[in-house]
Amino acid sequence: MRIREIETTPYEDQRPGTSGLRKRVATFAQPRYLENFIQSVLDVLPERDGATLVLGGDGRYHNDHAIQVVLKMAAANGVGRVLVGRGGLLSTPATSCLIRRHSADGGIVLSASHNPGGPHGDFGVKVNGPNGGPAPERLTEAIYARSRAITSYRIAEAQDVALDRTGEARLGKMAIEVVDPVAEYAALMERLFDFDAIAGLLRSTSFRMRFDAMHAVTGPYALEILERRLGAPPGTVVNGTPLPDFGGEAPDPNRVHARALVAHLYGPQAPDFGAACDGDGDRNMILGRCFFVSPSDSVALLAANAHLVPGYRAGLAGVARSMPTSRALDRVAERLGIRCYETPTGWKHFGNLLDAGLITLCGEESFGTGSSHLREKDGLWAVLFWLNLLAARCEPVAQIVRAHWRTFGRHYYSRHDYEGVEPQAARRLTEDLRARLGDLRGARFGEDVVREADDFSYTDPVDHTTASGQGIRLFLADGARVVYRLSGTGTEGATLRVYLERFEPEPSRQDADAQEALADLARLADEIAGIRARLGREAPSVVT
Ligand code: VG1
Ligand code: CO
């Protein structure tokens, strides 16, 4: 095998965001763009020579090409062994699972997650460490620094590796193992959940569900686990074949992008349970018949009911949520007598807490839920957790959630996204808020009083690294909260996220529509920050 060393010059824009490097396909398709980034990743791997890596992607456009580039570059850079998913496919959680089970040194997921795919869509590269989790900031910053100084990359001159069948192959000295993308992940799920009870539920005539894979990576996983192993009727999984453009939709499991599933769950033929996952399989949306479960409620409810699930019967060490996620989880933690950590947005911040055994369950408002079983959020895991609860409690989804609200109170919650806005205007909006924090404390707006205002910063209790500037928080005197934050995963313009939360302890007032219950708060958030005026938008582009 001949190794070529190819001269290159740096691209200036290869700083990973909240979750890897995400750009338009056209950006990734520029000469040497992907190669520069992959060489930078390989250069900062602590133990590159003879290392074992796990490699896969969500099947989006450019996946096939990029996976061959990564394999050839890994071989040229002395990597010892690569486990790659058959067909180049691996969900993000399955990658995490394989890294851990094979004690690999890290992994690479080719995905832009819930962002649209296809030739005009997005592509991305996520890098994971030896614990199976997203690379921590010091690693992504090292990759970025390297990408700005790069002068050459190494690549093997070789034929493409056949990935359509499981088995062993070689590229020079490097061993390649093409693995079934589903098998080890499915085995892990069988150890965590009561598959007999779930199978009983799915096979009974009185229960029906629909799982929407959104033409993305969870199709093969859901077909194997839900239909083959658990015996759900054929057709339970819809859109189960991964497509390079996800059928033209953003594979984002929320009420906007998973419209068809939502319409089905609210329609005349509505089944009892509905769920969807995102492009790379780490997000989940949970629906009951005519009922939407807010992700912030979902993680709180899983924590409160974890004792019903075999893998969590021993109890929870602690829990964690990202800062903008509602405080529903905090109330459950209080009741359970365990700690609830509050971290910045992005799964990488849960890694140390999980590794140190400080937490067992964690979640984000952005449809992400997970646990210590691996180091990524895990969409199908959340779906199976819910199915296990439904089997154990024999109650409809809506009834379970309402009972939870009665016990713990309801946190009305919504996120309003202003996507693709002018970056400078968005930056200025948050900078101005930051500059006004002192004035905002104690300020009165009509009936509302701002009790506290700050810019969230976090010190990791394990390695004591700090992350600052993680979002502007306004706490109102009546207990409501508004958070403003700029997205770190977009590829065009900037996205302002406004997170709204209001607590309602009184059961007779817990059944309102969330948008109605939060309308005043949304107006206040606009009034304080001047969103409409500054961004030139009348309304958010996505409401979840
Ligand atoms: C978004 C979400 C965040 C999530 C991240 C990656 O980040 O808000 O909670 O962890 O996406 O998810 P941001 O910076 O755009 O708000 V995934 O499924 O795209 O890996
Ligand atoms: Co994702």
XYZ file of C-alpha atoms and ligand atoms in Angstrom:
565
model
C 0.000 0.000 0.000
C 1.430 3.344 -1.004
C 1.015 6.261 1.367
C 0.825 9.721 -0.090
C 1.645 12.845 1.834
C -0.315 15.668 0.270
C 0.376 19.347 0.844
C -2.467 21.449 2.056
C -3.306 24.848 3.491
C -5.612 25.437 6.457
C -9.296 26.306 6.323
C -10.115 28.834 8.998
C -13.608 27.600 9.831
C -13.054 24.126 11.275
C -13.964 24.811 14.879
C -16.378 22.115 16.118
C -19.631 23.477 17.597
C -22.030 22.035 20.183
C -21.751 18.634 18.531
C -18.938 18.218 16.008
C -18.057 20.078 12.815
C -21.202 20.818 10.806
C -21.246 22.483 7.395
C -23.051 22.446 4.112
C -22.189 19.479 1.881
C -20.722 21.997 -0.576
C -18.286 23.161 2.097
C -17.225 19.606 2.916
C -16.874 18.837 -0.781
C -14.204 21.509 -1.251
C -10.794 20.070 -2.077
C -8.917 18.893 1.054
C -11.640 20.170 3.437
C -12.613 16.817 4.945
C -9.010 15.587 4.717
C -7.699 18.593 6.654
C -10.184 18.043 9.436
C -9.642 14.283 9.680
C -5.852 14.742 9.726
C -6.293 17.276 12.531
C -8.396 14.744 14.458
C -5.836 11.974 13.937
C -2.996 14.324 14.916
C -4.443 15.038 18.345
C -5.373 11.435 19.186
C -3.250 10.656 22.230
C -2.447 7.065 21.163
C -2.682 6.998 17.411
C -0.188 4.260 16.589
C -2.001 0.971 16.686
C -5.166 2.639 17.964
C -8.605 1.084 17.592
C -11.304 3.367 16.202
C -15.042 2.935 15.600
C -16.409 4.499 12.421
C -19.870 4.958 10.956
C -22.391 7.504 9.816
C -26.088 8.210 9.518
C -26.199 7.380 5.800
C -26.659 10.912 4.580
C -25.363 12.194 1.252
C -21.524 12.212 1.200
C -21.362 9.432 3.842
C -20.169 6.822 1.325
C -17.371 8.990 0.022
C -16.285 10.347 3.412
C -16.112 6.937 5.048
C -13.591 5.732 2.453
C -11.498 8.862 2.952
C -11.433 8.319 6.721
C -10.471 4.655 6.311
C -7.614 5.468 3.927
C -6.358 8.278 6.122
C -6.540 6.130 9.252
C -4.484 3.431 7.515
C -1.907 5.994 6.365
C -1.609 7.401 9.882
C -0.799 4.177 11.700
C -4.219 3.369 13.167
C -4.223 -0.355 14.052
C -7.847 -1.343 13.657
C -11.152 0.181 12.629
C -14.579 -1.224 13.397
C -16.933 0.114 10.788
C -20.689 -0.369 10.537
C -21.948 -2.415 7.580
C -22.979 -0.121 4.755
C -21.102 2.670 6.524
C -23.986 2.970 8.966
C -23.827 3.427 12.715
C -26.118 5.457 14.913
C -24.427 7.808 17.351
C -25.502 5.730 20.377
C -24.399 2.481 18.694
C -21.002 4.051 18.044
C -20.741 4.901 21.714
C -21.764 1.343 22.593
C -19.101 -0.193 20.315
C -16.327 2.105 21.565
C -17.048 1.008 25.111
C -17.506 -2.703 24.427
C -14.329 -2.955 22.382
C -12.273 -0.588 24.570
C -11.558 1.467 21.464
C -9.526 4.648 21.636
C -12.280 6.696 20.074
C -14.721 6.994 17.239
C -15.880 9.104 14.346
C -19.549 9.594 13.407
C -20.260 11.100 10.021
C -23.447 13.012 10.695
C -25.048 16.413 10.931
C -27.677 14.858 13.191
C -31.115 16.436 12.731
C -29.973 18.877 10.031
C -31.302 18.214 6.512
C -29.312 15.958 4.180
C -28.909 15.570 0.432
C -26.531 17.392 -1.919
C -27.862 20.773 -0.786
C -28.105 19.808 2.868
C -25.589 19.467 5.658
C -22.773 17.093 6.475
C -20.819 16.724 9.677
C -18.131 14.916 11.623
C -18.465 14.092 15.307
C -15.465 12.863 17.264
C -15.779 10.632 20.315
C -13.270 9.760 22.999
C -12.343 6.447 24.647
C -15.280 6.688 27.088
C -17.613 6.603 24.068
C -18.732 10.187 24.572
C -18.414 13.366 22.503
C -14.926 14.817 22.634
C -14.621 17.303 25.486
C -13.859 20.920 24.689
C -10.119 20.652 25.291
C -9.947 17.991 22.569
C -12.151 19.856 20.077
C -10.120 23.014 20.684
C -6.916 21.048 20.061
C -8.394 19.742 16.791
C -9.311 23.270 15.799
C -5.840 24.608 16.650
C -4.283 21.816 14.605
C -6.594 22.524 11.646
C -5.295 26.091 11.516
C -1.666 25.037 11.318
C -1.956 22.005 9.058
C 0.481 21.783 6.111
C -0.096 18.258 4.832
C -2.192 15.141 5.268
C -1.527 11.445 4.733
C -3.730 9.094 2.767
C -3.361 5.559 1.472
C -3.546 4.971 -2.244
C -5.884 2.025 -2.356
C -9.151 0.737 -3.709
C -12.319 1.489 -1.792
C -13.048 -0.995 0.976
C -16.180 -3.089 0.438
C -18.537 -2.358 3.312
C -21.643 -4.174 2.163
C -20.976 -7.362 4.097
C -19.742 -8.070 7.642
C -16.268 -9.535 7.882
C -12.594 -8.671 8.023
C -10.508 -6.703 5.578
C -7.128 -5.002 5.566
C -5.798 -1.715 4.320
C -2.016 -2.080 4.464
C -1.279 -2.971 8.073
C -4.604 -1.704 9.365
C -7.281 -4.260 10.186
C -10.852 -3.414 9.255
C -13.791 -5.181 10.794
C -17.123 -4.566 9.115
C -19.652 -5.142 11.902
C -23.409 -5.492 12.080
C -24.443 -1.977 13.134
C -27.325 -3.213 15.267
C -26.301 -6.448 17.042
C -24.287 -5.255 20.034
C -26.536 -2.279 20.607
C -29.634 -4.482 20.563
C -27.992 -6.876 23.023
C -27.358 -3.970 25.395
C -31.025 -2.946 25.179
C -32.050 -6.510 26.052
C -29.958 -6.333 29.203
C -31.505 -3.031 30.338
C -35.200 -3.545 29.652
C -37.833 -6.167 30.349
C -38.141 -7.460 26.786
C -40.705 -10.087 27.794
C -43.034 -7.476 29.233
C -42.563 -5.147 26.254
C -43.129 -8.018 23.817
C -46.341 -8.857 25.662
C -47.517 -5.290 25.247
C -46.560 -5.007 21.576
C -48.159 -8.325 20.677
C -51.419 -7.651 22.485
C -54.354 -6.569 20.364
C -55.206 -3.730 22.726
C -51.981 -1.795 22.140
C -50.681 -0.224 18.957
C -47.672 1.933 18.283
C -45.951 3.685 15.396
C -42.251 4.417 15.197
C -41.093 6.945 12.592
C -37.418 6.509 11.645
C -37.647 9.599 9.420
C -35.710 7.809 6.636
C -32.644 8.013 8.843
C -30.311 5.683 10.692
C -32.704 4.247 13.305
C -34.701 2.383 10.647
C -32.588 -0.800 10.775
C -32.341 -0.592 14.577
C -36.068 -0.181 15.107
C -36.957 -2.924 12.618
C -34.628 -5.369 14.342
C -35.547 -4.472 17.917
C -39.232 -3.530 17.738
C -40.484 -5.772 14.947
C -38.090 -8.748 14.916
C -37.076 -9.161 18.543
C -40.135 -7.747 20.289
C -42.720 -8.916 17.782
C -44.431 -5.619 17.015
C -46.646 -6.068 13.939
C -44.964 -5.425 10.568
C -45.523 -1.819 9.596
C -45.018 -0.546 13.140
C -41.797 1.082 11.907
C -42.414 3.612 9.155
C -39.838 5.365 6.952
C -37.417 2.644 8.017
C -35.027 2.753 5.072
C -32.188 5.277 5.454
C -32.059 7.643 2.469
C -29.231 10.066 1.584
C -31.651 13.008 1.700
C -33.982 11.606 4.397
C -36.808 11.887 1.922
C -36.335 15.648 1.668
C -37.263 16.435 5.297
C -35.056 17.482 8.191
C -34.794 14.278 10.256
C -35.670 16.195 13.385
C -38.178 14.524 15.706
C -40.316 17.432 16.775
C -43.840 18.564 16.001
C -42.698 20.668 13.064
C -40.561 18.164 11.174
C -42.290 14.940 12.222
C -45.646 16.356 11.151
C -46.962 13.135 9.639
C -46.405 11.156 12.824
C -47.981 13.866 14.939
C -51.002 14.053 12.629
C -51.372 10.268 12.909
C -51.263 10.363 16.707
C -53.909 13.089 16.763
C -56.029 11.522 14.015
C -59.002 9.148 14.004
C -56.798 6.025 13.704
C -54.435 7.160 16.448
C -52.442 4.360 18.058
C -51.587 4.355 21.779
C -47.982 5.338 21.419
C -45.839 7.145 18.872
C -42.135 7.856 18.701
C -39.529 9.203 16.300
C -35.758 9.580 16.253
C -33.411 11.990 14.488
C -30.849 11.522 11.699
C -28.149 9.874 13.806
C -30.495 8.230 16.312
C -29.648 10.105 19.477
C -32.851 12.168 19.786
C -36.389 11.005 20.517
C -39.898 12.374 20.505
C -42.566 10.620 22.569
C -46.285 10.883 21.844
C -49.374 9.350 23.359
C -52.800 9.317 21.715
C -53.544 13.008 21.141
C -50.753 13.834 23.535
C -47.252 15.284 23.209
C -44.674 14.595 25.907
C -42.348 17.526 26.408
C -38.738 16.266 26.442
C -38.111 18.037 29.750
C -41.063 16.148 31.249
C -39.912 12.916 29.668
C -36.554 12.808 31.436
C -38.203 13.757 34.753
C -40.765 11.027 34.324
C -38.176 8.392 33.454
C -36.268 9.323 36.599
C -39.403 9.092 38.751
C -40.263 5.665 37.296
C -36.801 4.175 36.882
C -37.410 1.612 39.626
C -39.870 -0.110 37.251
C -37.126 -0.884 34.725
C -34.684 -3.775 35.325
C -31.536 -1.852 34.355
C -32.292 0.906 36.862
C -33.940 -1.032 39.681
C -30.931 -0.474 41.917
C -31.694 3.251 42.003
C -30.173 6.377 40.528
C -26.852 7.789 41.715
C -27.906 11.246 40.593
C -29.358 12.990 37.551
C -28.415 15.897 35.308
C -30.016 18.213 32.806
C -28.724 20.907 30.513
C -29.339 24.402 31.834
C -32.166 25.381 29.427
C -34.034 22.116 30.144
C -36.989 22.664 32.483
C -36.599 22.103 36.171
C -39.098 19.237 36.257
C -36.162 16.873 36.797
C -34.955 18.866 39.808
C -38.244 18.205 41.593
C -37.983 14.468 41.034
C -34.387 14.476 42.261
C -35.438 16.312 45.393
C -38.123 13.721 46.075
C -35.659 10.867 45.465
C -33.058 12.503 47.692
C -30.429 12.597 44.930
C -28.493 15.398 43.278
C -29.506 17.088 40.065
C -26.612 18.689 38.177
C -27.140 21.563 35.783
C -24.738 21.567 32.826
C -24.235 23.662 29.685
C -26.016 22.586 26.488
C -24.395 19.636 24.698
C -23.972 16.001 25.697
C -20.209 16.337 26.155
C -20.844 18.026 29.499
C -22.501 14.904 30.951
C -19.463 12.701 30.221
C -17.449 13.355 33.372
C -20.510 13.070 35.627
C -21.356 9.698 34.076
C -17.751 8.461 34.149
C -17.399 9.413 37.819
C -20.628 7.609 38.713
C -22.251 10.824 39.955
C -25.304 10.454 37.745
C -27.299 7.644 36.155
C -29.846 9.501 34.000
C -29.626 12.785 32.123
C -31.427 14.761 29.459
C -31.850 17.874 27.394
C -34.909 19.824 26.302
C -33.858 19.244 22.687
C -35.361 15.739 22.608
C -32.276 14.094 24.107
C -32.385 11.516 26.885
C -29.792 9.031 28.034
C -28.094 7.226 30.876
C -24.919 5.622 32.119
C -25.442 2.682 29.718
C -23.338 4.640 27.205
C -22.036 8.170 26.712
C -24.377 9.643 24.110
C -28.012 10.500 24.221
C -29.951 7.555 22.911
C -33.218 7.821 21.008
C -34.322 4.189 20.839
C -33.278 3.626 24.434
C -35.760 6.330 25.460
C -38.480 4.707 23.347
C -37.817 1.319 24.967
C -37.752 2.909 28.425
C -41.199 4.356 27.741
C -42.478 1.028 26.415
C -41.165 -0.681 29.551
C -43.039 1.873 31.694
C -46.225 1.429 29.687
C -45.961 -2.344 30.096
C -45.328 -2.033 33.817
C -48.007 0.563 34.567
C -50.729 -0.478 32.132
C -51.881 3.122 31.742
C -52.026 5.420 28.712
C -49.223 7.917 28.158
C -51.415 10.956 28.903
C -52.583 9.516 32.195
C -49.027 8.780 33.317
C -47.871 12.307 32.490
C -50.889 13.967 34.154
C -50.375 11.914 37.296
C -46.759 13.049 37.280
C -47.858 16.691 37.069
C -50.277 16.233 39.955
C -47.505 14.852 42.130
C -44.660 17.162 41.152
C -46.378 20.139 39.526
C -46.257 20.970 35.822
C -43.468 22.933 34.208
C -45.044 24.549 31.169
C -42.213 24.667 28.704
C -41.416 25.725 25.161
C -38.466 26.652 22.995
C -38.818 29.334 20.333
C -36.160 29.260 17.612
C -35.365 32.136 15.287
C -33.366 30.342 12.605
C -31.095 31.720 9.924
C -31.055 35.247 11.279
C -28.327 37.767 10.608
C -25.366 36.613 12.786
C -24.261 40.080 13.799
C -27.747 41.112 14.890
C -28.106 37.910 16.907
C -24.723 38.372 18.555
C -25.493 41.970 19.380
C -28.822 40.992 20.910
C -27.163 38.601 23.361
C -24.231 40.956 24.018
C -26.595 43.756 24.892
C -28.507 41.512 27.258
C -25.231 40.541 28.894
C -24.295 44.171 29.321
C -27.687 44.915 30.886
C -27.688 42.081 33.425
C -27.072 44.468 36.345
C -29.948 46.731 35.306
C -32.267 43.817 34.689
C -31.922 42.530 38.242
C -34.928 43.886 40.093
C -36.384 45.528 36.962
C -40.155 45.643 36.636
C -42.074 45.020 33.399
C -45.783 45.551 34.045
C -46.684 42.892 36.594
C -43.452 40.997 36.155
C -40.328 41.512 38.203
C -36.945 40.091 37.267
C -35.580 38.625 40.472
C -32.242 37.431 39.144
C -30.388 37.681 35.851
C -27.108 36.074 34.895
C -25.002 34.522 32.172
C -24.710 30.805 32.895
C -21.278 29.420 33.597
C -20.352 25.961 34.767
C -17.451 24.401 36.563
C -17.188 20.684 35.976
C -17.114 19.056 39.427
C -14.761 16.324 38.216
C -12.012 18.033 36.222
C -12.789 21.601 37.342
C -12.759 22.983 33.801
C -15.103 25.920 33.336
C -17.435 26.913 30.537
C -18.784 30.463 30.548
C -21.139 32.484 28.367
C -23.533 29.521 28.143
C -26.819 31.432 28.048
C -28.557 34.460 29.555
C -31.006 33.489 32.280
C -33.773 35.645 33.658
C -35.545 34.395 36.780
C -38.847 36.109 37.463
C -40.235 36.749 40.905
C -43.147 34.362 40.249
C -40.758 31.484 39.511
C -40.885 31.654 35.698
C -37.660 31.599 33.694
C -36.500 32.864 30.307
C -33.212 31.751 28.727
C -31.601 33.205 25.605
C -28.845 31.330 23.793
C -27.289 31.128 20.348
C -27.199 27.727 18.680
C -23.885 26.013 18.015
C -25.103 23.488 15.439
C -26.511 25.586 12.601
C -24.832 25.974 9.233
C -26.476 29.088 7.854
C -26.714 32.434 9.613
C -27.327 32.330 13.342
C -30.125 30.779 15.369
C -31.437 32.422 18.508
C -33.095 30.043 20.932
C -35.479 31.397 23.548
C -36.439 28.921 26.262
C -39.609 29.622 28.253
C -40.664 27.933 31.486
C -43.430 28.535 33.999
C -44.236 26.312 36.962
C -47.822 25.408 37.806
C -48.364 23.503 41.051
C -52.179 23.691 40.985
C -53.671 20.557 39.347
C -56.791 22.376 38.123
C -54.573 24.675 36.035
C -52.282 22.033 34.583
C -54.226 21.184 31.474
C -53.725 24.297 29.361
C -51.974 24.371 26.023
C -48.289 25.159 26.620
C -48.160 27.984 24.058
C -51.182 29.638 25.637
C -49.832 29.223 29.127
C -46.532 30.767 28.007
C -47.842 33.515 25.705
C -47.291 36.285 28.270
C -43.809 35.063 29.002
C -42.970 34.967 25.288
C -44.138 38.569 24.960
C -42.015 39.569 27.933
C -38.983 37.772 26.475
C -39.459 39.767 23.285
C -40.003 43.032 25.100
C -36.842 42.646 27.183
C -34.542 41.547 24.365
C -36.189 43.345 21.441
C -36.198 40.149 19.380
C -38.687 41.129 16.697
C -37.269 44.585 16.194
C -33.618 43.524 16.140
C -33.933 40.330 14.125
C -36.666 41.564 11.813
C -38.817 38.524 12.528
C -42.463 38.583 13.482
C -42.462 35.102 14.966
C -40.137 32.193 15.693
C -39.471 29.826 12.771
C -39.726 26.706 14.911
C -41.644 26.242 18.144
C -41.062 23.053 20.135
C -28.532 21.489 19.800
C -29.329 21.253 21.069
C -28.472 20.560 22.111
C -27.913 19.258 21.517
C -27.170 19.569 20.236
C -26.652 18.320 19.547
O -27.454 22.367 20.075
O -29.833 22.465 21.582
O -29.236 20.316 23.266
O -27.058 18.631 22.432
O -28.021 20.254 19.323
O -27.670 17.406 19.287
P -27.503 23.943 19.737
O -26.139 24.477 20.082
O -27.855 24.075 18.305
O -28.574 24.520 20.612
V -27.497 16.407 17.938
O -28.766 15.296 17.961
O -27.525 17.556 16.744
O -25.993 15.743 18.093
Co -28.634 13.766 16.723
